[in-house]
Structures are given as structure tokens and as C-alpha cells.
Amino acid sequence: MAIGGVGQNFYRNNVETTKNVNNAEKFALEKTGNTKELSEAEEMELFKKDFYAELDRIPKNRTITNLAVNISEEAFKNMKADPEYRAKIMSALQRDLTSSFAPLKASLLITVGATEKDYRGDSWSGPNNDSEFFARSQDSFYKKTSGQKDRNKELLEEYLEKRAQAKRQQQELLGEKIAKAEQERSRLAKAWAGERQMAAASNAYESNVMMGTVAGGDSLLG
């Protein structure tokens, strides 16, 4: 299956979605600038999780019984570095996963490589041909079959919940830092105001002493 012929509207929407996600992640990191920066490995893991989540939202055609998507590490690196390439791959997956296969009950294996030319799809129909699908899809990034419990979905839900908790904790920490900074600012302002009041009182006292001395008839010159 070639990657060409991708719907332009879906492709453009994916480009915008990718840019918005990237901007949101960048904004979140800027807002929590005091937190530990992510390593390259952690950034790639986060990228894969987001990609998996988007892939999982694509409605699979009912004629596809078994599905696997095998993505090379080089493909992930290129998609992470180039949002446009990521959008093209996601559009091709959207096209192929929603396509109808004849006869029914087909097994589909999609391979994503470093370039558009490396994108391909293989399909098998009938129960007697599933053995090749399972042999070639053992280490796939994404896999769903009719005969196993969807553990991937459970892991994804656990990951999303942990990520939401981490964001809530970051917001709480940020709120605490802002509150402490405001308290310190208020304390310094009060201290500064107190010093100004003391200086004003001291000046007034000295002025009164001087005025009292002159009124009493004493000469400052002796």
C-alpha cells in the first residue's frame, strides 16, 4: 500500500493537531520551568504514547479481524523531528485501518519505515493464513487481535491517568510557589513601609527637638 492519495483535509487537520500538541507541551514545560527537564529518551517515550493514543482512536473496519502496526525506531525519530511526516503517516493509517477487506475476517500488518517509500501493508484472509500474520507481528508497536484480551488499552488508560495526576501535581506545586512568592513580596513591602515610617518618625522627632531648642532661646552657636 502506498502512502500517496491521502485525503488533503485530513492531512492538514493532522498537521494542525500535531502543531497544537507540540505548542501545548512546550507551554506546559515553560510554565513548570523549575521542574526537571525531560531526557531525550523520556521525550521519545512520551511521543510514542501520544502516537499510540491517537492510533487507538482510529475506528478499525469491521472486516479487519487482526491488526498490527510495526513502526521502526528510525520512523519514530523522523516523525518526532518532522510533524508533517507524522501527519502523513497518521493519515495513511487512517485510510488503511478504515478500509474494507474482502473476503471478511482479514489480518492486516502495516509496516512504517523511515521514509514514505518504506510504508507498506500486508494482509491475509482466512484462518489458515493467520500463522504468517502472527509470526511477522510478534514485536509490533501496536497490535489487536480477536483472540486475546486488549491489555494494550488497559496500559494506555493507566498511563493517561498517571499523566493526569502528574499534571495536577505540577499545577499544585506551581500554585504553592506562586503563593509563597506573593507572601514574600508582601512581607518585603511591609518591611519597607515600616522602615519608611521609622525614618519619617525619626526626622519628625529631630525637627521637633530643633524647634524646641530655638524656641527656648538657646543659641546653637554658643
JSON list of C-alpha atoms in Angstrom, two decimals:
[
{"chain": "A", "resi": 1, "resn": "MET", "atom": "CA", "xyz": [0.00, 0.00, 0.00]},
{"chain": "A", "resi": 2, "resn": "ALA", "atom": "CA", "xyz": [1.48, 3.35, -0.99]},
{"chain": "A", "resi": 3, "resn": "ILE", "atom": "CA", "xyz": [1.16, 6.41, 1.16]},
{"chain": "A", "resi": 4, "resn": "GLY", "atom": "CA", "xyz": [0.03, 8.55, -1.77]},
{"chain": "A", "resi": 5, "resn": "GLY", "atom": "CA", "xyz": [-3.57, 9.58, -2.24]},
{"chain": "A", "resi": 6, "resn": "VAL", "atom": "CA", "xyz": [-4.06, 10.67, 1.35]},
{"chain": "A", "resi": 7, "resn": "GLY", "atom": "CA", "xyz": [-7.05, 12.96, 1.86]},
{"chain": "A", "resi": 8, "resn": "GLN", "atom": "CA", "xyz": [-5.77, 16.54, 1.96]},
{"chain": "A", "resi": 9, "resn": "ASN", "atom": "CA", "xyz": [-8.31, 17.75, 4.52]},
{"chain": "A", "resi": 10, "resn": "PHE", "atom": "CA", "xyz": [-7.42, 15.00, 6.99]},
{"chain": "A", "resi": 11, "resn": "TYR", "atom": "CA", "xyz": [-3.73, 15.61, 6.34]},
{"chain": "A", "resi": 12, "resn": "ARG", "atom": "CA", "xyz": [-3.99, 19.34, 7.03]},
{"chain": "A", "resi": 13, "resn": "ASN", "atom": "CA", "xyz": [-6.01, 18.69, 10.19]},
{"chain": "A", "resi": 14, "resn": "ASN", "atom": "CA", "xyz": [-3.33, 16.31, 11.43]},
{"chain": "A", "resi": 15, "resn": "VAL", "atom": "CA", "xyz": [-0.61, 18.90, 10.79]},
{"chain": "A", "resi": 16, "resn": "GLU", "atom": "CA", "xyz": [-2.54, 21.48, 12.82]},
{"chain": "A", "resi": 17, "resn": "THR", "atom": "CA", "xyz": [-3.28, 18.93, 15.56]},
{"chain": "A", "resi": 18, "resn": "THR", "atom": "CA", "xyz": [0.39, 17.99, 15.78]},
{"chain": "A", "resi": 19, "resn": "LYS", "atom": "CA", "xyz": [1.45, 21.65, 15.97]},
{"chain": "A", "resi": 20, "resn": "ASN", "atom": "CA", "xyz": [-1.15, 22.35, 18.66]},
{"chain": "A", "resi": 21, "resn": "VAL", "atom": "CA", "xyz": [0.00, 19.36, 20.70]},
{"chain": "A", "resi": 22, "resn": "ASN", "atom": "CA", "xyz": [3.63, 20.45, 20.38]},
{"chain": "A", "resi": 23, "resn": "ASN", "atom": "CA", "xyz": [2.75, 24.02, 21.40]},
{"chain": "A", "resi": 24, "resn": "ALA", "atom": "CA", "xyz": [0.75, 22.75, 24.38]},
{"chain": "A", "resi": 25, "resn": "GLU", "atom": "CA", "xyz": [3.63, 20.56, 25.54]},
{"chain": "A", "resi": 26, "resn": "LYS", "atom": "CA", "xyz": [6.06, 23.47, 25.10]},
{"chain": "A", "resi": 27, "resn": "PHE", "atom": "CA", "xyz": [3.76, 25.80, 27.08]},
{"chain": "A", "resi": 28, "resn": "ALA", "atom": "CA", "xyz": [3.41, 23.25, 29.88]},
{"chain": "A", "resi": 29, "resn": "LEU", "atom": "CA", "xyz": [7.18, 22.87, 30.11]},
{"chain": "A", "resi": 30, "resn": "GLU", "atom": "CA", "xyz": [7.65, 26.65, 30.18]},
{"chain": "A", "resi": 31, "resn": "LYS", "atom": "CA", "xyz": [5.06, 27.05, 32.94]},
{"chain": "A", "resi": 32, "resn": "THR", "atom": "CA", "xyz": [6.90, 24.47, 35.04]},
{"chain": "A", "resi": 33, "resn": "GLY", "atom": "CA", "xyz": [10.38, 25.67, 34.21]},
{"chain": "A", "resi": 34, "resn": "ASN", "atom": "CA", "xyz": [11.66, 24.76, 37.66]},
{"chain": "A", "resi": 35, "resn": "THR", "atom": "CA", "xyz": [10.80, 21.10, 37.17]},
{"chain": "A", "resi": 36, "resn": "LYS", "atom": "CA", "xyz": [13.30, 18.56, 35.89]},
{"chain": "A", "resi": 37, "resn": "GLU", "atom": "CA", "xyz": [13.77, 18.67, 32.13]},
{"chain": "A", "resi": 38, "resn": "LEU", "atom": "CA", "xyz": [12.90, 15.53, 30.18]},
{"chain": "A", "resi": 39, "resn": "SER", "atom": "CA", "xyz": [15.72, 13.48, 28.71]},
{"chain": "A", "resi": 40, "resn": "GLU", "atom": "CA", "xyz": [15.69, 12.53, 25.01]},
{"chain": "A", "resi": 41, "resn": "ALA", "atom": "CA", "xyz": [14.60, 9.00, 25.92]},
{"chain": "A", "resi": 42, "resn": "GLU", "atom": "CA", "xyz": [11.74, 10.32, 28.05]},
{"chain": "A", "resi": 43, "resn": "GLU", "atom": "CA", "xyz": [10.66, 12.70, 25.28]},
{"chain": "A", "resi": 44, "resn": "MET", "atom": "CA", "xyz": [10.61, 9.82, 22.79]},
{"chain": "A", "resi": 45, "resn": "GLU", "atom": "CA", "xyz": [8.61, 7.65, 25.19]},
{"chain": "A", "resi": 46, "resn": "LEU", "atom": "CA", "xyz": [6.07, 10.46, 25.61]},
{"chain": "A", "resi": 47, "resn": "PHE", "atom": "CA", "xyz": [5.91, 10.90, 21.83]},
{"chain": "A", "resi": 48, "resn": "LYS", "atom": "CA", "xyz": [5.23, 7.17, 21.36]},
{"chain": "A", "resi": 49, "resn": "LYS", "atom": "CA", "xyz": [2.50, 7.20, 24.00]},
{"chain": "A", "resi": 50, "resn": "ASP", "atom": "CA", "xyz": [0.76, 10.14, 22.31]},
{"chain": "A", "resi": 51, "resn": "PHE", "atom": "CA", "xyz": [1.09, 8.46, 18.92]},
{"chain": "A", "resi": 52, "resn": "TYR", "atom": "CA", "xyz": [-0.35, 5.23, 20.34]},
{"chain": "A", "resi": 53, "resn": "ALA", "atom": "CA", "xyz": [-3.27, 7.11, 21.87]},
{"chain": "A", "resi": 54, "resn": "GLU", "atom": "CA", "xyz": [-4.12, 8.77, 18.55]},
{"chain": "A", "resi": 55, "resn": "LEU", "atom": "CA", "xyz": [-3.74, 5.49, 16.67]},
{"chain": "A", "resi": 56, "resn": "ASP", "atom": "CA", "xyz": [-6.05, 3.75, 19.14]},
{"chain": "A", "resi": 57, "resn": "ARG", "atom": "CA", "xyz": [-8.79, 6.31, 18.43]},
{"chain": "A", "resi": 58, "resn": "ILE", "atom": "CA", "xyz": [-8.97, 5.35, 14.73]},
{"chain": "A", "resi": 59, "resn": "PRO", "atom": "CA", "xyz": [-12.08, 3.16, 14.20]},
{"chain": "A", "resi": 60, "resn": "LYS", "atom": "CA", "xyz": [-10.96, -0.16, 12.72]},
{"chain": "A", "resi": 61, "resn": "ASN", "atom": "CA", "xyz": [-13.05, -1.51, 9.86]},
{"chain": "A", "resi": 62, "resn": "ARG", "atom": "CA", "xyz": [-15.18, -4.48, 10.91]},
{"chain": "A", "resi": 63, "resn": "THR", "atom": "CA", "xyz": [-13.63, -6.66, 8.18]},
{"chain": "A", "resi": 64, "resn": "ILE", "atom": "CA", "xyz": [-10.21, -6.46, 9.92]},
{"chain": "A", "resi": 65, "resn": "THR", "atom": "CA", "xyz": [-10.08, -9.23, 12.50]},
{"chain": "A", "resi": 66, "resn": "ASN", "atom": "CA", "xyz": [-6.41, -8.96, 13.47]},
{"chain": "A", "resi": 67, "resn": "LEU", "atom": "CA", "xyz": [-4.36, -5.78, 13.21]},
{"chain": "A", "resi": 68, "resn": "ALA", "atom": "CA", "xyz": [-0.72, -4.91, 13.87]},
{"chain": "A", "resi": 69, "resn": "VAL", "atom": "CA", "xyz": [1.33, -1.79, 13.15]},
{"chain": "A", "resi": 70, "resn": "ASN", "atom": "CA", "xyz": [5.08, -2.21, 13.11]},
{"chain": "A", "resi": 71, "resn": "ILE", "atom": "CA", "xyz": [6.97, 1.12, 13.37]},
{"chain": "A", "resi": 72, "resn": "SER", "atom": "CA", "xyz": [10.76, 1.30, 13.22]},
{"chain": "A", "resi": 73, "resn": "GLU", "atom": "CA", "xyz": [12.76, 3.44, 15.64]},
{"chain": "A", "resi": 74, "resn": "GLU", "atom": "CA", "xyz": [14.04, 5.46, 12.69]},
{"chain": "A", "resi": 75, "resn": "ALA", "atom": "CA", "xyz": [10.43, 6.18, 11.71]},
{"chain": "A", "resi": 76, "resn": "PHE", "atom": "CA", "xyz": [9.66, 7.42, 15.21]},
{"chain": "A", "resi": 77, "resn": "LYS", "atom": "CA", "xyz": [12.72, 9.70, 15.18]},
{"chain": "A", "resi": 78, "resn": "ASN", "atom": "CA", "xyz": [11.74, 11.17, 11.81]},
{"chain": "A", "resi": 79, "resn": "MET", "atom": "CA", "xyz": [8.10, 11.67, 12.83]},
{"chain": "A", "resi": 80, "resn": "LYS", "atom": "CA", "xyz": [9.14, 13.36, 16.06]},
{"chain": "A", "resi": 81, "resn": "ALA", "atom": "CA", "xyz": [11.50, 15.69, 14.19]},
{"chain": "A", "resi": 82, "resn": "ASP", "atom": "CA", "xyz": [9.07, 16.38, 11.33]},
{"chain": "A", "resi": 83, "resn": "PRO", "atom": "CA", "xyz": [5.37, 16.95, 12.28]},
{"chain": "A", "resi": 84, "resn": "GLU", "atom": "CA", "xyz": [4.46, 16.97, 8.60]},
{"chain": "A", "resi": 85, "resn": "TYR", "atom": "CA", "xyz": [5.81, 13.44, 8.13]},
{"chain": "A", "resi": 86, "resn": "ARG", "atom": "CA", "xyz": [3.96, 12.33, 11.25]},
{"chain": "A", "resi": 87, "resn": "ALA", "atom": "CA", "xyz": [0.72, 13.74, 9.86]},
{"chain": "A", "resi": 88, "resn": "LYS", "atom": "CA", "xyz": [1.24, 11.91, 6.56]},
{"chain": "A", "resi": 89, "resn": "ILE", "atom": "CA", "xyz": [1.78, 8.59, 8.34]},
{"chain": "A", "resi": 90, "resn": "MET", "atom": "CA", "xyz": [-1.25, 9.09, 10.56]},
{"chain": "A", "resi": 91, "resn": "SER", "atom": "CA", "xyz": [-3.37, 9.95, 7.52]},
{"chain": "A", "resi": 92, "resn": "ALA", "atom": "CA", "xyz": [-2.21, 6.78, 5.74]},
{"chain": "A", "resi": 93, "resn": "LEU", "atom": "CA", "xyz": [-3.06, 4.70, 8.81]},
{"chain": "A", "resi": 94, "resn": "GLN", "atom": "CA", "xyz": [-6.48, 6.35, 8.99]},
{"chain": "A", "resi": 95, "resn": "ARG", "atom": "CA", "xyz": [-7.08, 5.44, 5.36]},
{"chain": "A", "resi": 96, "resn": "ASP", "atom": "CA", "xyz": [-5.95, 1.81, 5.62]},
{"chain": "A", "resi": 97, "resn": "LEU", "atom": "CA", "xyz": [-7.48, 0.96, 9.00]},
{"chain": "A", "resi": 98, "resn": "THR", "atom": "CA", "xyz": [-10.91, 2.16, 7.90]},
{"chain": "A", "resi": 99, "resn": "SER", "atom": "CA", "xyz": [-10.79, 0.39, 4.50]},
{"chain": "A", "resi": 100, "resn": "SER", "atom": "CA", "xyz": [-12.89, -2.68, 3.83]},
{"chain": "A", "resi": 101, "resn": "PHE", "atom": "CA", "xyz": [-11.22, -6.01, 3.03]},
{"chain": "A", "resi": 102, "resn": "ALA", "atom": "CA", "xyz": [-12.74, -8.84, 1.02]},
{"chain": "A", "resi": 103, "resn": "PRO", "atom": "CA", "xyz": [-13.36, -11.55, 1.97]},
{"chain": "A", "resi": 104, "resn": "LEU", "atom": "CA", "xyz": [-14.24, -10.81, 5.56]},
{"chain": "A", "resi": 105, "resn": "LYS", "atom": "CA", "xyz": [-12.02, -11.60, 8.56]},
{"chain": "A", "resi": 106, "resn": "ALA", "atom": "CA", "xyz": [-8.73, -10.32, 7.23]},
{"chain": "A", "resi": 107, "resn": "SER", "atom": "CA", "xyz": [-5.47, -9.94, 9.18]},
{"chain": "A", "resi": 108, "resn": "LEU", "atom": "CA", "xyz": [-3.62, -6.70, 8.43]},
{"chain": "A", "resi": 109, "resn": "LEU", "atom": "CA", "xyz": [0.02, -5.87, 9.16]},
{"chain": "A", "resi": 110, "resn": "ILE", "atom": "CA", "xyz": [1.23, -2.32, 8.40]},
{"chain": "A", "resi": 111, "resn": "THR", "atom": "CA", "xyz": [4.92, -1.50, 8.40]},
{"chain": "A", "resi": 112, "resn": "VAL", "atom": "CA", "xyz": [6.11, 2.10, 8.85]},
{"chain": "A", "resi": 113, "resn": "GLY", "atom": "CA", "xyz": [9.70, 2.87, 7.89]},
{"chain": "A", "resi": 114, "resn": "ALA", "atom": "CA", "xyz": [12.00, 5.86, 7.87]},
{"chain": "A", "resi": 115, "resn": "THR", "atom": "CA", "xyz": [10.53, 7.34, 4.67]},
{"chain": "A", "resi": 116, "resn": "GLU", "atom": "CA", "xyz": [7.20, 7.40, 2.85]},
{"chain": "A", "resi": 117, "resn": "LYS", "atom": "CA", "xyz": [8.51, 4.78, 0.40]},
{"chain": "A", "resi": 118, "resn": "ASP", "atom": "CA", "xyz": [9.04, 2.37, 3.31]},
{"chain": "A", "resi": 119, "resn": "TYR", "atom": "CA", "xyz": [5.36, 2.40, 4.24]},
{"chain": "A", "resi": 120, "resn": "ARG", "atom": "CA", "xyz": [3.61, -0.84, 3.25]},
{"chain": "A", "resi": 121, "resn": "GLY", "atom": "CA", "xyz": [0.70, -3.08, 4.19]},
{"chain": "A", "resi": 122, "resn": "ASP", "atom": "CA", "xyz": [0.27, -6.85, 4.06]},
{"chain": "A", "resi": 123, "resn": "SER", "atom": "CA", "xyz": [-3.00, -8.67, 4.55]},
{"chain": "A", "resi": 124, "resn": "TRP", "atom": "CA", "xyz": [-4.11, -12.28, 4.91]},
{"chain": "A", "resi": 125, "resn": "SER", "atom": "CA", "xyz": [-7.61, -13.69, 4.68]},
{"chain": "A", "resi": 126, "resn": "GLY", "atom": "CA", "xyz": [-8.98, -16.83, 6.26]},
{"chain": "A", "resi": 127, "resn": "PRO", "atom": "CA", "xyz": [-7.99, -18.73, 9.40]},
{"chain": "A", "resi": 128, "resn": "ASN", "atom": "CA", "xyz": [-5.41, -20.85, 7.58]},
{"chain": "A", "resi": 129, "resn": "ASN", "atom": "CA", "xyz": [-3.30, -17.79, 6.73]},
{"chain": "A", "resi": 130, "resn": "ASP", "atom": "CA", "xyz": [-3.18, -16.20, 10.18]},
{"chain": "A", "resi": 131, "resn": "SER", "atom": "CA", "xyz": [0.00, -18.04, 11.15]},
{"chain": "A", "resi": 132, "resn": "GLU", "atom": "CA", "xyz": [2.12, -15.76, 8.94]},
{"chain": "A", "resi": 133, "resn": "PHE", "atom": "CA", "xyz": [0.47, -12.68, 10.41]},
{"chain": "A", "resi": 134, "resn": "PHE", "atom": "CA", "xyz": [1.25, -13.76, 13.98]},
{"chain": "A", "resi": 135, "resn": "ALA", "atom": "CA", "xyz": [4.82, -14.74, 13.07]},
{"chain": "A", "resi": 136, "resn": "ARG", "atom": "CA", "xyz": [5.56, -11.38, 11.46]},
{"chain": "A", "resi": 137, "resn": "SER", "atom": "CA", "xyz": [3.74, -9.22, 14.02]},
{"chain": "A", "resi": 138, "resn": "GLN", "atom": "CA", "xyz": [5.26, -10.56, 17.24]},
{"chain": "A", "resi": 139, "resn": "ASP", "atom": "CA", "xyz": [7.15, -7.37, 18.16]},
{"chain": "A", "resi": 140, "resn": "SER", "atom": "CA", "xyz": [4.81, -4.81, 16.62]},
{"chain": "A", "resi": 141, "resn": "PHE", "atom": "CA", "xyz": [4.31, -1.41, 18.25]},
{"chain": "A", "resi": 142, "resn": "TYR", "atom": "CA", "xyz": [0.51, -1.72, 18.07]},
{"chain": "A", "resi": 143, "resn": "LYS", "atom": "CA", "xyz": [-1.42, -4.98, 17.97]},
{"chain": "A", "resi": 144, "resn": "LYS", "atom": "CA", "xyz": [-5.02, -6.01, 18.39]},
{"chain": "A", "resi": 145, "resn": "THR", "atom": "CA", "xyz": [-6.37, -9.48, 17.74]},
{"chain": "A", "resi": 146, "resn": "SER", "atom": "CA", "xyz": [-9.73, -11.15, 18.12]},
{"chain": "A", "resi": 147, "resn": "GLY", "atom": "CA", "xyz": [-8.41, -13.92, 20.35]},
{"chain": "A", "resi": 148, "resn": "GLN", "atom": "CA", "xyz": [-6.69, -12.01, 23.16]},
{"chain": "A", "resi": 149, "resn": "LYS", "atom": "CA", "xyz": [-7.59, -9.53, 25.87]},
{"chain": "A", "resi": 150, "resn": "ASP", "atom": "CA", "xyz": [-6.72, -6.00, 24.90]},
{"chain": "A", "resi": 151, "resn": "ARG", "atom": "CA", "xyz": [-4.03, -5.39, 27.53]},
{"chain": "A", "resi": 152, "resn": "ASN", "atom": "CA", "xyz": [-2.65, -2.50, 25.48]},
{"chain": "A", "resi": 153, "resn": "LYS", "atom": "CA", "xyz": [-5.78, -0.48, 26.10]},
{"chain": "A", "resi": 154, "resn": "GLU", "atom": "CA", "xyz": [-5.54, -1.09, 29.84]},
{"chain": "A", "resi": 155, "resn": "LEU", "atom": "CA", "xyz": [-1.91, 0.03, 29.88]},
{"chain": "A", "resi": 156, "resn": "LEU", "atom": "CA", "xyz": [-2.82, 3.13, 27.90]},
{"chain": "A", "resi": 157, "resn": "GLU", "atom": "CA", "xyz": [-5.58, 4.05, 30.35]},
{"chain": "A", "resi": 158, "resn": "GLU", "atom": "CA", "xyz": [-3.18, 3.57, 33.27]},
{"chain": "A", "resi": 159, "resn": "TYR", "atom": "CA", "xyz": [-0.60, 5.76, 31.56]},
{"chain": "A", "resi": 160, "resn": "LEU", "atom": "CA", "xyz": [-3.11, 8.54, 30.83]},
{"chain": "A", "resi": 161, "resn": "GLU", "atom": "CA", "xyz": [-4.30, 8.51, 34.45]},
{"chain": "A", "resi": 162, "resn": "LYS", "atom": "CA", "xyz": [-0.73, 8.74, 35.78]},
{"chain": "A", "resi": 163, "resn": "ARG", "atom": "CA", "xyz": [0.00, 11.55, 33.34]},
{"chain": "A", "resi": 164, "resn": "ALA", "atom": "CA", "xyz": [-3.10, 13.45, 34.50]},
{"chain": "A", "resi": 165, "resn": "GLN", "atom": "CA", "xyz": [-2.02, 13.01, 38.14]},
{"chain": "A", "resi": 166, "resn": "ALA", "atom": "CA", "xyz": [1.48, 14.29, 37.31]},
{"chain": "A", "resi": 167, "resn": "LYS", "atom": "CA", "xyz": [-0.01, 17.39, 35.65]},
{"chain": "A", "resi": 168, "resn": "ARG", "atom": "CA", "xyz": [-2.24, 18.03, 38.66]},
{"chain": "A", "resi": 169, "resn": "GLN", "atom": "CA", "xyz": [0.77, 17.74, 40.98]},
{"chain": "A", "resi": 170, "resn": "GLN", "atom": "CA", "xyz": [2.75, 20.14, 38.80]},
{"chain": "A", "resi": 171, "resn": "GLN", "atom": "CA", "xyz": [-0.10, 22.65, 38.93]},
{"chain": "A", "resi": 172, "resn": "GLU", "atom": "CA", "xyz": [-0.33, 22.31, 42.72]},
{"chain": "A", "resi": 173, "resn": "LEU", "atom": "CA", "xyz": [3.43, 22.84, 43.08]},
{"chain": "A", "resi": 174, "resn": "LEU", "atom": "CA", "xyz": [3.27, 25.83, 40.77]},
{"chain": "A", "resi": 175, "resn": "GLY", "atom": "CA", "xyz": [0.40, 27.27, 42.81]},
{"chain": "A", "resi": 176, "resn": "GLU", "atom": "CA", "xyz": [2.34, 26.79, 46.04]},
{"chain": "A", "resi": 177, "resn": "LYS", "atom": "CA", "xyz": [5.40, 28.53, 44.57]},
{"chain": "A", "resi": 178, "resn": "ILE", "atom": "CA", "xyz": [3.28, 31.47, 43.40]},
{"chain": "A", "resi": 179, "resn": "ALA", "atom": "CA", "xyz": [1.61, 31.73, 46.83]},
{"chain": "A", "resi": 180, "resn": "LYS", "atom": "CA", "xyz": [4.98, 31.68, 48.61]},
{"chain": "A", "resi": 181, "resn": "ALA", "atom": "CA", "xyz": [6.38, 34.29, 46.25]},
{"chain": "A", "resi": 182, "resn": "GLU", "atom": "CA", "xyz": [3.34, 36.51, 46.90]},
{"chain": "A", "resi": 183, "resn": "GLN", "atom": "CA", "xyz": [3.77, 36.12, 50.66]},
{"chain": "A", "resi": 184, "resn": "GLU", "atom": "CA", "xyz": [7.46, 37.06, 50.43]},
{"chain": "A", "resi": 185, "resn": "ARG", "atom": "CA", "xyz": [6.63, 40.08, 48.27]},
{"chain": "A", "resi": 186, "resn": "SER", "atom": "CA", "xyz": [4.01, 41.21, 50.80]},
{"chain": "A", "resi": 187, "resn": "ARG", "atom": "CA", "xyz": [6.46, 40.73, 53.70]},
{"chain": "A", "resi": 188, "resn": "LEU", "atom": "CA", "xyz": [9.15, 42.78, 51.97]},
{"chain": "A", "resi": 189, "resn": "ALA", "atom": "CA", "xyz": [6.64, 45.50, 51.12]},
{"chain": "A", "resi": 190, "resn": "LYS", "atom": "CA", "xyz": [5.52, 45.72, 54.76]},
{"chain": "A", "resi": 191, "resn": "ALA", "atom": "CA", "xyz": [9.12, 45.76, 55.97]},
{"chain": "A", "resi": 192, "resn": "TRP", "atom": "CA", "xyz": [9.97, 48.52, 53.53]},
{"chain": "A", "resi": 193, "resn": "ALA", "atom": "CA", "xyz": [6.91, 50.52, 54.58]},
{"chain": "A", "resi": 194, "resn": "GLY", "atom": "CA", "xyz": [7.88, 50.07, 58.24]},
{"chain": "A", "resi": 195, "resn": "GLU", "atom": "CA", "xyz": [11.39, 51.35, 57.60]},
{"chain": "A", "resi": 196, "resn": "ARG", "atom": "CA", "xyz": [9.99, 54.40, 55.82]},
{"chain": "A", "resi": 197, "resn": "GLN", "atom": "CA", "xyz": [7.65, 55.10, 58.75]},
{"chain": "A", "resi": 198, "resn": "MET", "atom": "CA", "xyz": [10.50, 54.83, 61.25]},
{"chain": "A", "resi": 199, "resn": "ALA", "atom": "CA", "xyz": [12.65, 57.18, 59.16]},
{"chain": "A", "resi": 200, "resn": "ALA", "atom": "CA", "xyz": [9.79, 59.68, 58.96]},
{"chain": "A", "resi": 201, "resn": "ALA", "atom": "CA", "xyz": [9.21, 59.49, 62.73]},
{"chain": "A", "resi": 202, "resn": "SER", "atom": "CA", "xyz": [12.92, 59.99, 63.41]},
{"chain": "A", "resi": 203, "resn": "ASN", "atom": "CA", "xyz": [13.04, 63.02, 61.13]},
{"chain": "A", "resi": 204, "resn": "ALA", "atom": "CA", "xyz": [9.96, 64.49, 62.82]},
{"chain": "A", "resi": 205, "resn": "TYR", "atom": "CA", "xyz": [11.48, 63.95, 66.26]},
{"chain": "A", "resi": 206, "resn": "GLU", "atom": "CA", "xyz": [14.74, 65.66, 65.32]},
{"chain": "A", "resi": 207, "resn": "SER", "atom": "CA", "xyz": [12.81, 68.54, 63.79]},
{"chain": "A", "resi": 208, "resn": "ASN", "atom": "CA", "xyz": [10.76, 68.97, 66.96]},
{"chain": "A", "resi": 209, "resn": "VAL", "atom": "CA", "xyz": [13.92, 68.96, 69.11]},
{"chain": "A", "resi": 210, "resn": "MET", "atom": "CA", "xyz": [15.47, 71.64, 66.94]},
{"chain": "A", "resi": 211, "resn": "MET", "atom": "CA", "xyz": [12.33, 73.76, 67.02]},
{"chain": "A", "resi": 212, "resn": "GLY", "atom": "CA", "xyz": [12.10, 73.41, 70.82]},
{"chain": "A", "resi": 213, "resn": "THR", "atom": "CA", "xyz": [15.69, 74.47, 71.28]},
{"chain": "A", "resi": 214, "resn": "VAL", "atom": "CA", "xyz": [15.26, 77.62, 69.17]},
{"chain": "A", "resi": 215, "resn": "ALA", "atom": "CA", "xyz": [12.01, 78.50, 70.94]},
{"chain": "A", "resi": 216, "resn": "GLY", "atom": "CA", "xyz": [13.76, 78.22, 74.32]},
{"chain": "A", "resi": 217, "resn": "GLY", "atom": "CA", "xyz": [16.22, 80.93, 73.35]},
{"chain": "A", "resi": 218, "resn": "ASP", "atom": "CA", "xyz": [19.36, 78.82, 73.31]},
{"chain": "A", "resi": 219, "resn": "SER", "atom": "CA", "xyz": [21.85, 79.65, 70.61]},
{"chain": "A", "resi": 220, "resn": "LEU", "atom": "CA", "xyz": [23.14, 76.87, 68.54]},
{"chain": "A", "resi": 221, "resn": "LEU", "atom": "CA", "xyz": [26.36, 78.87, 68.10]},
{"chain": "A", "resi": 222, "resn": "GLY", "atom": "CA", "xyz": [27.09, 79.02, 71.91]}
]
